[in-house]
């Protein structure tokens, strides 16, 4: 049967809508003050990225020897990542771009890797490195995962240390002109690929050659080179000292015109620290409230200031991570503290790392990545509590386009869960998808359950905390105490201060004697069971 003009028009309309929908999570993105915005919807696009390494020898994304590409990307989607920071080496573009992948394994002595790729992704062995990258990018795009192409190194190798000759401009393996050539080739190659929403200039500048004048000179050239070849992508700009320092921008902004495409990035690990805190052991050797406070204050002084004021710009934590085997107390404490920073400001971020293993790392074959989301099999999570721990970080909690009232989520960073009210009107920790939202107007006042006249009330030491109609007593007035401001405390009769604390044997939240809330160098007890944070949301 022939189609009427109306039906043909309707089919065309449906096709156009389908095309629009298929690209609604892809480029172009742009910036609006401190936020990244999806141009197709006008709403905020929060980047929740997993770092996927492809910068080591043999210059392809890891894991293709373990599972089919489609399944690897599906793992990212299942674990609620909407973005990948896909790392590459400059030499892949400038020296080895047309080399055959199978040939590159000849000098690596890794037959088990070759056999694995032949089993799971056989077509890739006959591809070039760039073709493999493109295949990975295309599959990410097909599953609606955005791509930040990250220039990690020049020479393909594990990164980083101060004498690796890859750290700063004019190092042996960091020729500025070859670097610009590589950025240009990558930007041109992926121009028009809707999965690639952003490109970075360089990962973790470091080493003895570092200086601000060369930083301004070459970062400006690199940003403009990418923007000229691919004006659709965001350009990510990193700082000095392993991407922990951008404070020089306070007095000397980077005055280049990228339209609304400029984004800054920063990194932090338990050992990278701030100033005198640059020791991993500091997380167990000094009071945790003090260390967390000074770490967060240092973050704001070095990089966080970029997100405030009339000239605010986006800042993305493109790298942080922790030992996902759970064996490092220092990493665990660092992570919980950093979570409060990321959640409070609802920042975009990238976790190191997605990969569970490496083909070849520092001359060792099929090396496990203890910081990997996936385990060495690439089938299972390495950190069993990952879903709970990262649930609120992965959600968009603030949107500059929202007209909704600001309320608060009561966050328990130690587990990543949130406080909710049960059918007994008592508080317990559970999923952050619950509907318990709070109103908190000022320090030392009531915390009201949104939509009711009930307030948070302490029943006494060791007893469950509940919501009640008794909102005039001291047991219903709360304040953030300690240097970390992560203890919610009230006062009972007799001026005895009590803090919220998760019960050690259940999901209940009780009132308990506050742990180490004074800045006492001798108080080294772990206060994390009492850390609660009121996180603003308008979503």
Short mmCIF file of C-alpha atoms in Angstrom, two decimals:
data_model
loop_
_atom_site.label_atom_id
_atom_site.label_comp_id
_atom_site.label_asym_id
_atom_site.label_seq_id
_atom_site.Cartn_x
_atom_site.Cartn_y
_atom_site.Cartn_z
CA UNK A 1 0.00 0.00 0.00
CA UNK A 2 1.34 3.45 -0.90
CA UNK A 3 2.14 5.94 1.86
CA UNK A 4 0.36 9.28 2.13
CA UNK A 5 2.38 12.50 2.36
CA UNK A 6 1.32 12.80 6.00
CA UNK A 7 2.60 9.34 6.86
CA UNK A 8 5.90 9.99 5.05
CA UNK A 9 6.31 13.24 6.98
CA UNK A 10 5.58 11.40 10.22
CA UNK A 11 8.23 8.74 9.46
CA UNK A 12 10.80 11.44 8.70
CA UNK A 13 9.92 13.19 11.94
CA UNK A 14 10.32 9.97 13.92
CA UNK A 15 13.68 9.32 12.24
CA UNK A 16 14.95 12.80 13.14
CA UNK A 17 13.80 12.39 16.74
CA UNK A 18 15.50 9.03 16.94
CA UNK A 19 18.74 10.52 15.65
CA UNK A 20 18.50 13.35 18.16
CA UNK A 21 17.85 10.92 21.00
CA UNK A 22 20.75 8.70 20.00
CA UNK A 23 23.12 11.63 20.32
CA UNK A 24 21.56 13.24 23.39
CA UNK A 25 24.38 11.93 25.57
CA UNK A 26 27.14 12.80 23.14
CA UNK A 27 28.88 15.91 21.94
CA UNK A 28 28.78 18.80 21.72
CA UNK A 29 29.15 19.74 25.35
CA UNK A 30 29.93 23.26 26.50
CA UNK A 31 30.58 25.11 29.73
CA UNK A 32 28.42 27.43 31.80
CA UNK A 33 30.34 28.90 34.72
CA UNK A 34 31.50 25.89 36.76
CA UNK A 35 29.23 23.41 35.00
CA UNK A 36 29.43 21.24 31.88
CA UNK A 37 26.27 21.48 29.80
CA UNK A 38 24.78 19.17 27.17
CA UNK A 39 24.02 21.48 24.24
CA UNK A 40 21.24 19.22 22.94
CA UNK A 41 19.21 19.43 26.16
CA UNK A 42 20.48 22.58 27.83
CA UNK A 43 20.88 20.62 31.05
CA UNK A 44 23.93 19.78 33.04
CA UNK A 45 25.94 16.75 31.84
CA UNK A 46 27.82 15.26 34.80
CA UNK A 47 30.87 13.26 33.72
CA UNK A 48 31.31 10.07 35.73
CA UNK A 49 34.42 8.55 34.16
CA UNK A 50 36.48 5.44 34.48
CA UNK A 51 40.10 5.73 33.38
CA UNK A 52 40.85 3.10 30.74
CA UNK A 53 44.56 2.86 30.00
CA UNK A 54 45.79 2.62 26.42
CA UNK A 55 49.10 4.48 26.70
CA UNK A 56 51.38 1.56 27.63
CA UNK A 57 53.01 -0.83 25.20
CA UNK A 58 51.49 -2.08 22.91
CA UNK A 59 49.45 1.17 22.67
CA UNK A 60 45.90 -0.21 22.76
CA UNK A 61 43.25 -0.12 25.51
CA UNK A 62 43.76 -2.85 28.08
CA UNK A 63 41.60 -5.96 28.48
CA UNK A 64 41.03 -6.97 24.88
CA UNK A 65 42.79 -10.23 25.70
CA UNK A 66 40.23 -11.02 28.41
CA UNK A 67 36.76 -10.40 26.96
CA UNK A 68 35.07 -9.18 23.76
CA UNK A 69 35.11 -5.41 23.40
CA UNK A 70 31.32 -5.15 23.55
CA UNK A 71 31.31 -6.95 26.91
CA UNK A 72 34.05 -4.76 28.34
CA UNK A 73 32.09 -1.62 27.55
CA UNK A 74 28.92 -3.22 28.94
CA UNK A 75 30.73 -3.57 32.28
CA UNK A 76 31.27 0.19 32.36
CA UNK A 77 27.59 0.79 31.66
CA UNK A 78 26.46 -1.78 34.25
CA UNK A 79 28.53 -0.05 36.91
CA UNK A 80 27.05 3.34 35.99
CA UNK A 81 29.98 5.06 34.33
CA UNK A 82 28.83 7.42 31.56
CA UNK A 83 32.33 8.41 30.48
CA UNK A 84 35.78 6.97 29.83
CA UNK A 85 39.07 8.82 30.09
CA UNK A 86 40.85 6.88 27.37
CA UNK A 87 44.62 7.35 27.62
CA UNK A 88 47.06 7.32 24.71
CA UNK A 89 50.70 8.03 23.89
CA UNK A 90 51.70 10.83 21.49
CA UNK A 91 54.09 8.48 19.66
CA UNK A 92 51.12 6.32 18.68
CA UNK A 93 50.09 9.15 16.37
CA UNK A 94 53.48 10.53 15.33
CA UNK A 95 55.63 7.37 15.04
CA UNK A 96 53.63 4.16 15.26
CA UNK A 97 50.19 5.06 13.96
CA UNK A 98 50.34 2.79 10.93
CA UNK A 99 52.07 -0.11 12.61
CA UNK A 100 50.30 -3.47 12.71
CA UNK A 101 49.16 -4.55 16.16
CA UNK A 102 50.37 -8.13 15.82
CA UNK A 103 53.81 -6.93 14.76
CA UNK A 104 54.05 -4.75 17.88
CA UNK A 105 53.89 -7.84 20.07
CA UNK A 106 57.00 -9.35 18.50
CA UNK A 107 59.32 -7.65 20.96
CA UNK A 108 57.07 -7.98 24.00
CA UNK A 109 57.31 -11.72 24.58
CA UNK A 110 53.65 -11.97 25.53
CA UNK A 111 52.17 -14.91 23.61
CA UNK A 112 49.39 -15.32 26.19
CA UNK A 113 48.20 -11.79 25.44
CA UNK A 114 48.20 -12.44 21.69
CA UNK A 115 46.29 -15.69 22.20
CA UNK A 116 43.76 -13.87 24.37
CA UNK A 117 43.13 -11.17 21.77
CA UNK A 118 42.89 -13.84 19.06
CA UNK A 119 40.20 -15.57 21.11
CA UNK A 120 38.10 -12.57 22.16
CA UNK A 121 38.78 -9.84 19.57
CA UNK A 122 40.48 -11.60 16.65
CA UNK A 123 39.88 -8.91 14.03
CA UNK A 124 41.99 -6.44 15.99
CA UNK A 125 45.26 -8.29 15.49
CA UNK A 126 45.33 -7.19 11.86
CA UNK A 127 44.51 -3.56 12.74
CA UNK A 128 46.79 -0.60 13.40
CA UNK A 129 46.94 0.91 16.88
CA UNK A 130 44.79 3.82 15.75
CA UNK A 131 42.21 1.51 14.22
CA UNK A 132 41.94 -0.37 17.52
CA UNK A 133 41.45 2.92 19.35
CA UNK A 134 38.76 3.91 16.89
CA UNK A 135 36.99 0.57 17.33
CA UNK A 136 36.99 1.08 21.11
CA UNK A 137 35.73 4.65 20.79
CA UNK A 138 32.97 3.55 18.43
CA UNK A 139 31.80 0.81 20.79
CA UNK A 140 31.79 3.25 23.69
CA UNK A 141 29.67 5.59 21.61
CA UNK A 142 27.34 2.78 20.59
CA UNK A 143 26.66 2.10 24.28
CA UNK A 144 26.20 5.80 25.06
CA UNK A 145 29.49 6.27 26.91
CA UNK A 146 31.27 9.59 26.39
CA UNK A 147 35.00 9.66 25.68
CA UNK A 148 37.65 12.00 27.04
CA UNK A 149 40.77 11.33 24.96
CA UNK A 150 43.68 11.80 27.31
CA UNK A 151 47.26 12.41 26.22
CA UNK A 152 48.98 10.55 29.03
CA UNK A 153 52.60 10.35 27.85
CA UNK A 154 54.68 10.74 24.71
CA UNK A 155 56.71 7.54 24.90
CA UNK A 156 54.39 4.57 25.52
CA UNK A 157 55.20 3.46 29.07
CA UNK A 158 53.95 3.39 32.64
CA UNK A 159 53.57 6.87 34.15
CA UNK A 160 55.05 8.65 36.14
CA UNK A 161 58.19 9.63 38.03
CA UNK A 162 60.40 12.70 38.01
CA UNK A 163 63.19 11.15 35.90
CA UNK A 164 61.04 9.38 33.28
CA UNK A 165 61.94 11.98 30.61
CA UNK A 166 58.23 12.37 29.76
CA UNK A 167 57.34 14.94 32.39
CA UNK A 168 57.67 18.44 30.98
CA UNK A 169 58.29 20.33 27.77
CA UNK A 170 61.77 19.78 26.30
CA UNK A 171 62.35 16.55 28.21
CA UNK A 172 63.89 13.85 26.02
CA UNK A 173 60.48 12.37 25.19
CA UNK A 174 58.49 15.60 25.34
CA UNK A 175 59.33 17.61 22.28
CA UNK A 176 56.73 20.41 22.12
CA UNK A 177 56.43 20.33 18.33
CA UNK A 178 55.90 16.58 18.18
CA UNK A 179 53.41 16.88 21.03
CA UNK A 180 51.45 19.53 19.12
CA UNK A 181 51.55 17.34 16.02
CA UNK A 182 50.15 14.39 17.97
CA UNK A 183 47.35 16.45 19.53
CA UNK A 184 46.46 17.83 16.11
CA UNK A 185 46.36 14.39 14.48
CA UNK A 186 44.17 12.98 17.26
CA UNK A 187 41.78 15.95 17.17
CA UNK A 188 41.48 15.78 13.40
CA UNK A 189 41.01 12.01 13.33
CA UNK A 190 38.09 12.06 15.78
CA UNK A 191 36.46 15.24 14.49
CA UNK A 192 32.89 14.21 13.77
CA UNK A 193 32.94 11.18 16.06
CA UNK A 194 30.12 11.94 18.47
CA UNK A 195 31.49 9.73 21.22
CA UNK A 196 34.55 11.95 21.73
CA UNK A 197 33.30 14.88 23.79
CA UNK A 198 36.63 16.10 25.19
CA UNK A 199 40.40 15.98 24.77
CA UNK A 200 43.09 16.66 27.34
CA UNK A 201 46.42 18.36 26.76
CA UNK A 202 48.74 16.30 28.98
CA UNK A 203 48.54 14.08 32.03
CA UNK A 204 50.44 15.07 35.19
CA UNK A 205 53.15 17.49 34.17
CA UNK A 206 56.12 16.89 36.44
CA UNK A 207 59.89 16.86 36.81
CA UNK A 208 62.70 19.38 37.32
CA UNK A 209 62.02 21.37 34.14
CA UNK A 210 58.60 22.59 35.36
CA UNK A 211 58.06 26.33 35.17
CA UNK A 212 55.04 28.56 34.80
CA UNK A 213 56.17 30.49 31.71
CA UNK A 214 56.51 27.34 29.61
CA UNK A 215 53.22 26.08 31.05
CA UNK A 216 51.36 29.17 29.78
CA UNK A 217 53.17 29.13 26.44
CA UNK A 218 52.68 25.51 25.47
CA UNK A 219 49.36 24.78 27.12
CA UNK A 220 47.93 27.73 25.22
CA UNK A 221 49.34 26.38 21.96
CA UNK A 222 48.06 22.88 22.64
CA UNK A 223 44.56 24.04 23.57
CA UNK A 224 44.27 26.22 20.49
CA UNK A 225 45.60 23.44 18.24
CA UNK A 226 42.89 21.03 19.43
CA UNK A 227 40.19 23.69 19.21
CA UNK A 228 41.17 24.60 15.67
CA UNK A 229 40.97 20.98 14.44
CA UNK A 230 37.91 20.00 16.45
CA UNK A 231 35.94 22.95 17.86
CA UNK A 232 33.21 20.64 19.17
CA UNK A 233 35.24 19.04 21.96
CA UNK A 234 35.94 20.35 25.43
CA UNK A 235 39.64 20.98 26.07
CA UNK A 236 40.93 19.74 29.44
CA UNK A 237 43.90 21.65 30.87
CA UNK A 238 46.09 20.16 33.59
CA UNK A 239 48.34 21.83 36.13
CA UNK A 240 51.82 21.40 37.54
CA UNK A 241 53.29 18.98 40.09
CA UNK A 242 51.43 15.87 38.92
CA UNK A 243 48.31 17.94 38.26
CA UNK A 244 47.85 19.11 41.83
CA UNK A 245 48.68 22.82 41.34
CA UNK A 246 46.80 25.52 39.46
CA UNK A 247 47.03 28.26 42.09
CA UNK A 248 49.08 30.50 39.77
CA UNK A 249 45.87 31.10 37.80
CA UNK A 250 44.63 33.30 40.66
CA UNK A 251 46.83 36.16 39.52
CA UNK A 252 47.47 35.24 35.90
CA UNK A 253 44.52 33.67 34.08
CA UNK A 254 45.00 31.61 30.93
CA UNK A 255 43.73 34.15 28.42
CA UNK A 256 42.91 32.12 25.31
CA UNK A 257 39.64 31.97 23.41
CA UNK A 258 38.16 28.48 23.28
CA UNK A 259 34.58 29.65 23.27
CA UNK A 260 32.76 27.68 25.96
CA UNK A 261 35.11 24.71 25.77
CA UNK A 262 37.73 25.28 28.50
CA UNK A 263 37.83 22.85 31.43
CA UNK A 264 40.54 22.41 34.06
CA UNK A 265 41.47 19.08 35.60
CA UNK A 266 43.18 17.94 38.79
CA UNK A 267 44.40 14.72 40.43
CA UNK A 268 44.86 13.49 43.97
CA UNK A 269 45.93 10.30 45.71
CA UNK A 270 46.62 9.43 49.34
CA UNK A 271 50.34 9.97 48.76
CA UNK A 272 50.19 13.12 46.62
CA UNK A 273 48.81 15.20 49.46
CA UNK A 274 49.08 18.88 50.12
CA UNK A 275 52.33 20.48 51.30
CA UNK A 276 53.45 18.87 54.57
CA UNK A 277 50.73 16.23 54.11
CA UNK A 278 52.63 14.70 51.19
CA UNK A 279 53.10 11.39 52.95
CA UNK A 280 50.72 8.46 52.62
CA UNK A 281 51.26 7.47 56.27
CA UNK A 282 49.88 10.82 57.45
CA UNK A 283 46.37 9.34 57.19
CA UNK A 284 47.11 7.03 60.13
CA UNK A 285 49.71 9.05 62.05
CA UNK A 286 47.66 12.17 62.83
CA UNK A 287 44.05 12.84 63.87
CA UNK A 288 41.84 12.06 60.89
CA UNK A 289 39.56 15.08 61.35
CA UNK A 290 42.63 17.32 61.16
CA UNK A 291 44.13 15.63 58.09
CA UNK A 292 40.84 15.63 56.21
CA UNK A 293 40.27 19.30 57.04
CA UNK A 294 43.71 20.42 55.86
CA UNK A 295 43.53 18.26 52.74
CA UNK A 296 40.22 19.83 51.71
CA UNK A 297 41.43 23.33 52.56
CA UNK A 298 44.55 22.69 50.49
CA UNK A 299 42.45 21.47 47.57
CA UNK A 300 40.47 24.68 47.56
CA UNK A 301 43.60 26.81 47.77
CA UNK A 302 45.35 24.99 44.93
CA UNK A 303 42.54 24.15 42.52
CA UNK A 304 39.04 24.43 44.01
CA UNK A 305 39.00 28.23 43.83
CA UNK A 306 38.52 27.89 40.06
CA UNK A 307 34.89 26.82 40.61
CA UNK A 308 33.92 29.93 42.60
CA UNK A 309 33.41 33.62 41.91
CA UNK A 310 32.30 35.48 38.83
CA UNK A 311 34.92 33.82 36.61
CA UNK A 312 34.14 30.26 37.71
CA UNK A 313 35.06 27.46 35.31
CA UNK A 314 34.58 23.67 35.41
CA UNK A 315 37.14 21.63 37.33
CA UNK A 316 37.11 17.86 36.86
CA UNK A 317 38.86 15.40 39.17
CA UNK A 318 40.05 13.29 36.25
CA UNK A 319 42.18 11.03 38.46
CA UNK A 320 41.87 9.77 41.98
CA UNK A 321 41.94 6.21 43.20
CA UNK A 322 42.52 3.74 45.99
CA UNK A 323 43.69 0.19 46.53
CA UNK A 324 40.47 -1.66 45.71
CA UNK A 325 41.64 -4.81 47.45
CA UNK A 326 40.76 -2.90 50.64
CA UNK A 327 44.13 -3.64 52.19
CA UNK A 328 45.34 -0.04 52.59
CA UNK A 329 43.99 1.79 55.65
CA UNK A 330 45.58 5.00 54.36
CA UNK A 331 43.84 4.75 50.99
CA UNK A 332 40.50 3.93 52.59
CA UNK A 333 40.64 6.95 54.87
CA UNK A 334 41.81 9.23 52.08
CA UNK A 335 38.98 8.07 49.83
CA UNK A 336 36.26 8.68 52.43
CA UNK A 337 37.56 12.20 53.04
CA UNK A 338 37.82 12.98 49.32
CA UNK A 339 34.30 11.66 48.75
CA UNK A 340 32.93 14.37 51.02
CA UNK A 341 34.66 16.99 48.88
CA UNK A 342 33.43 15.57 45.58
CA UNK A 343 29.87 15.03 46.81
CA UNK A 344 29.48 18.37 48.56
CA UNK A 345 30.44 20.20 45.35
CA UNK A 346 28.88 17.57 43.06
CA UNK A 347 32.01 17.50 40.93
CA UNK A 348 32.64 15.63 37.69
CA UNK A 349 35.32 12.97 38.14
CA UNK A 350 37.37 10.08 36.76
CA UNK A 351 38.39 7.09 38.85
CA UNK A 352 41.73 5.37 38.33
CA UNK A 353 41.10 2.85 36.99
CA UNK A 354 38.68 0.66 35.04
CA UNK A 355 41.23 -1.94 33.94
CA UNK A 356 41.76 -5.06 36.00
CA UNK A 357 45.15 -5.86 34.45
CA UNK A 358 47.75 -4.78 31.90
CA UNK A 359 49.11 -6.59 28.84
CA UNK A 360 52.64 -5.51 29.74
CA UNK A 361 53.60 -3.14 32.53
CA UNK A 362 57.26 -2.37 33.22
CA UNK A 363 58.38 -5.54 31.42
CA UNK A 364 55.96 -7.80 33.30
CA UNK A 365 53.18 -9.59 31.43
CA UNK A 366 49.51 -9.64 32.48
CA UNK A 367 50.03 -7.61 35.65
CA UNK A 368 47.06 -7.04 37.95
CA UNK A 369 45.90 -3.48 38.73
CA UNK A 370 45.05 -3.31 42.44
CA UNK A 371 43.37 0.06 41.83
CA UNK A 372 41.14 -1.45 39.13
CA UNK A 373 37.36 -1.49 39.30
CA UNK A 374 37.48 -4.87 37.56
CA UNK A 375 39.48 -7.76 38.97
CA UNK A 376 42.14 -9.62 36.98
CA UNK A 377 39.50 -11.77 35.23
CA UNK A 378 37.63 -8.64 34.06
CA UNK A 379 34.36 -10.34 35.09
CA UNK A 380 34.00 -9.19 38.70
CA UNK A 381 34.33 -6.08 40.80
CA UNK A 382 37.58 -6.00 42.74
CA UNK A 383 35.98 -3.95 45.54
CA UNK A 384 32.75 -5.70 46.65
CA UNK A 385 31.21 -2.53 48.12
CA UNK A 386 31.83 -0.42 45.01
CA UNK A 387 28.14 0.06 44.15
CA UNK A 388 27.24 1.45 47.58
CA UNK A 389 30.45 3.41 48.01
CA UNK A 390 30.10 5.34 44.74
CA UNK A 391 26.32 5.63 44.35
CA UNK A 392 25.95 9.28 45.39
CA UNK A 393 29.12 10.35 43.57
CA UNK A 394 27.70 8.91 40.35
CA UNK A 395 24.42 10.80 40.60
CA UNK A 396 23.78 14.33 39.43
CA UNK A 397 22.70 16.16 42.58
CA UNK A 398 22.92 19.75 41.34
CA UNK A 399 21.83 21.30 38.06
CA UNK A 400 22.11 25.03 37.35
CA UNK A 401 18.97 24.85 35.18
CA UNK A 402 16.82 23.38 37.96
CA UNK A 403 14.13 25.54 39.57
CA UNK A 404 13.65 23.16 42.49
CA UNK A 405 14.21 24.07 46.11
CA UNK A 406 17.59 23.23 47.62
CA UNK A 407 17.20 20.40 50.11
CA UNK A 408 19.79 18.13 51.69
CA UNK A 409 20.71 14.48 51.50
CA UNK A 410 22.19 13.10 54.72
CA UNK A 411 25.27 11.27 53.49
CA UNK A 412 27.28 8.60 55.31
CA UNK A 413 30.59 8.57 53.42
CA UNK A 414 32.17 5.58 55.17
CA UNK A 415 29.82 3.22 53.31
CA UNK A 416 28.62 5.67 50.65
CA UNK A 417 25.02 5.23 51.82
CA UNK A 418 22.48 7.81 52.95
CA UNK A 419 20.28 8.29 55.99
CA UNK A 420 16.64 7.39 55.60
CA UNK A 421 13.62 7.29 57.89
CA UNK A 422 12.12 3.85 58.47
CA UNK A 423 8.54 2.94 59.40
CA UNK A 424 9.38 3.44 63.09
CA UNK A 425 10.37 7.05 62.37
CA UNK A 426 13.96 6.09 63.22
CA UNK A 427 17.07 6.84 61.17
CA UNK A 428 19.06 4.15 59.41
CA UNK A 429 21.56 4.04 56.56
CA UNK A 430 20.52 2.62 53.22
CA UNK A 431 20.23 3.40 49.54
CA UNK A 432 20.66 7.00 48.45
CA UNK A 433 17.64 6.52 46.16
CA UNK A 434 15.33 6.94 49.16
CA UNK A 435 13.06 9.95 49.41
CA UNK A 436 14.35 11.29 52.75
CA UNK A 437 15.39 14.89 52.18
CA UNK A 438 16.17 17.45 54.82
CA UNK A 439 15.91 21.19 55.46
CA UNK A 440 18.69 22.81 57.47
CA UNK A 441 18.59 26.58 57.65
CA UNK A 442 21.47 27.51 59.94
CA UNK A 443 24.19 26.21 62.25
CA UNK A 444 22.78 25.02 65.57
CA UNK A 445 19.18 24.75 64.40
CA UNK A 446 16.70 21.96 63.71
CA UNK A 447 17.12 19.53 60.84
CA UNK A 448 13.62 19.11 59.41
CA UNK A 449 12.37 16.19 57.34
CA UNK A 450 11.35 17.82 54.08
CA UNK A 451 7.59 17.89 53.50
CA UNK A 452 6.78 17.41 57.19
CA UNK A 453 6.97 19.33 60.47
CA UNK A 454 9.09 16.60 62.05
CA UNK A 455 12.67 17.18 63.07
CA UNK A 456 15.73 15.07 63.80
CA UNK A 457 15.78 14.24 67.52
CA UNK A 458 18.22 12.43 69.78
CA UNK A 459 16.65 10.12 72.38
CA UNK A 460 19.84 9.90 74.42
CA UNK A 461 23.20 8.17 74.47
CA UNK A 462 23.15 4.82 72.70
CA UNK A 463 19.53 5.17 71.58
CA UNK A 464 18.23 5.41 68.01
CA UNK A 465 17.90 8.86 66.50
CA UNK A 466 14.40 9.54 65.22
CA UNK A 467 12.19 12.22 63.71
CA UNK A 468 9.63 13.67 66.07
CA UNK A 469 7.33 16.63 66.71
CA UNK A 470 9.49 17.74 69.66
CA UNK A 471 11.52 20.40 67.91
CA UNK A 472 12.20 22.88 70.73
CA UNK A 473 14.57 20.93 72.96
CA UNK A 474 18.38 20.84 72.80
CA UNK A 475 18.12 17.27 71.56
CA UNK A 476 16.59 18.63 68.34
CA UNK A 477 19.24 21.28 67.59
CA UNK A 478 22.24 20.17 65.53
CA UNK A 479 25.57 21.60 64.44
CA UNK A 480 28.59 20.46 62.45
CA UNK A 481 31.54 20.07 64.78
CA UNK A 482 35.26 19.17 64.63
CA UNK A 483 37.77 20.54 62.15
CA UNK A 484 36.39 18.29 59.43
CA UNK A 485 32.81 19.58 60.01
CA UNK A 486 31.69 16.00 59.40
CA UNK A 487 30.19 15.32 62.83
CA UNK A 488 26.53 16.25 63.37
CA UNK A 489 26.22 16.89 67.11
CA UNK A 490 23.56 17.98 69.55
CA UNK A 491 23.54 18.65 73.30
CA UNK A 492 21.54 16.80 75.91
CA UNK A 493 20.64 18.11 79.35
CA UNK A 494 23.77 18.87 81.33
CA UNK A 495 25.57 20.10 78.20
CA UNK A 496 26.67 16.58 77.26
CA UNK A 497 27.39 16.55 73.54
CA UNK A 498 26.32 13.58 71.41
CA UNK A 499 27.05 12.79 67.75
CA UNK A 500 25.26 10.78 65.12
CA UNK A 501 26.89 7.39 64.69
CA UNK A 502 26.06 4.30 62.70
CA UNK A 503 25.48 1.35 64.99
CA UNK A 504 28.25 -1.24 64.62
CA UNK A 505 25.87 -4.23 64.42
CA UNK A 506 22.96 -2.87 62.37
CA UNK A 507 21.94 -0.18 59.92
CA UNK A 508 20.53 2.01 62.73
CA UNK A 509 21.84 5.48 63.48
CA UNK A 510 22.26 6.22 67.17
CA UNK A 511 23.52 9.09 69.32
CA UNK A 512 26.93 8.46 70.88
CA UNK A 513 29.77 10.22 72.62
CA UNK A 514 31.62 12.24 70.00
CA UNK A 515 34.96 10.86 68.80
CA UNK A 516 37.99 13.17 68.56
CA UNK A 517 36.03 16.32 67.75
CA UNK A 518 38.63 18.52 69.46
CA UNK A 519 41.90 19.09 67.61
CA UNK A 520 43.93 16.88 69.91
CA UNK A 521 47.16 15.40 68.51
CA UNK A 522 46.88 12.47 70.92
CA UNK A 523 43.38 11.49 69.80
CA UNK A 524 43.98 8.97 67.01
CA UNK A 525 40.72 7.02 67.27
CA UNK A 526 38.93 6.53 63.96
CA UNK A 527 35.92 8.92 63.78
CA UNK A 528 34.58 7.77 60.40
CA UNK A 529 31.59 5.93 61.92
CA UNK A 530 30.40 9.38 63.02
CA UNK A 531 30.97 11.21 59.77
CA UNK A 532 27.70 12.48 58.31
CA UNK A 533 27.37 15.23 55.74
CA UNK A 534 24.42 17.31 54.58
CA UNK A 535 24.76 17.36 50.80
CA UNK A 536 22.77 20.01 48.88
CA UNK A 537 20.60 18.93 45.97
CA UNK A 538 18.07 20.55 43.65
CA UNK A 539 17.55 17.49 41.44
#
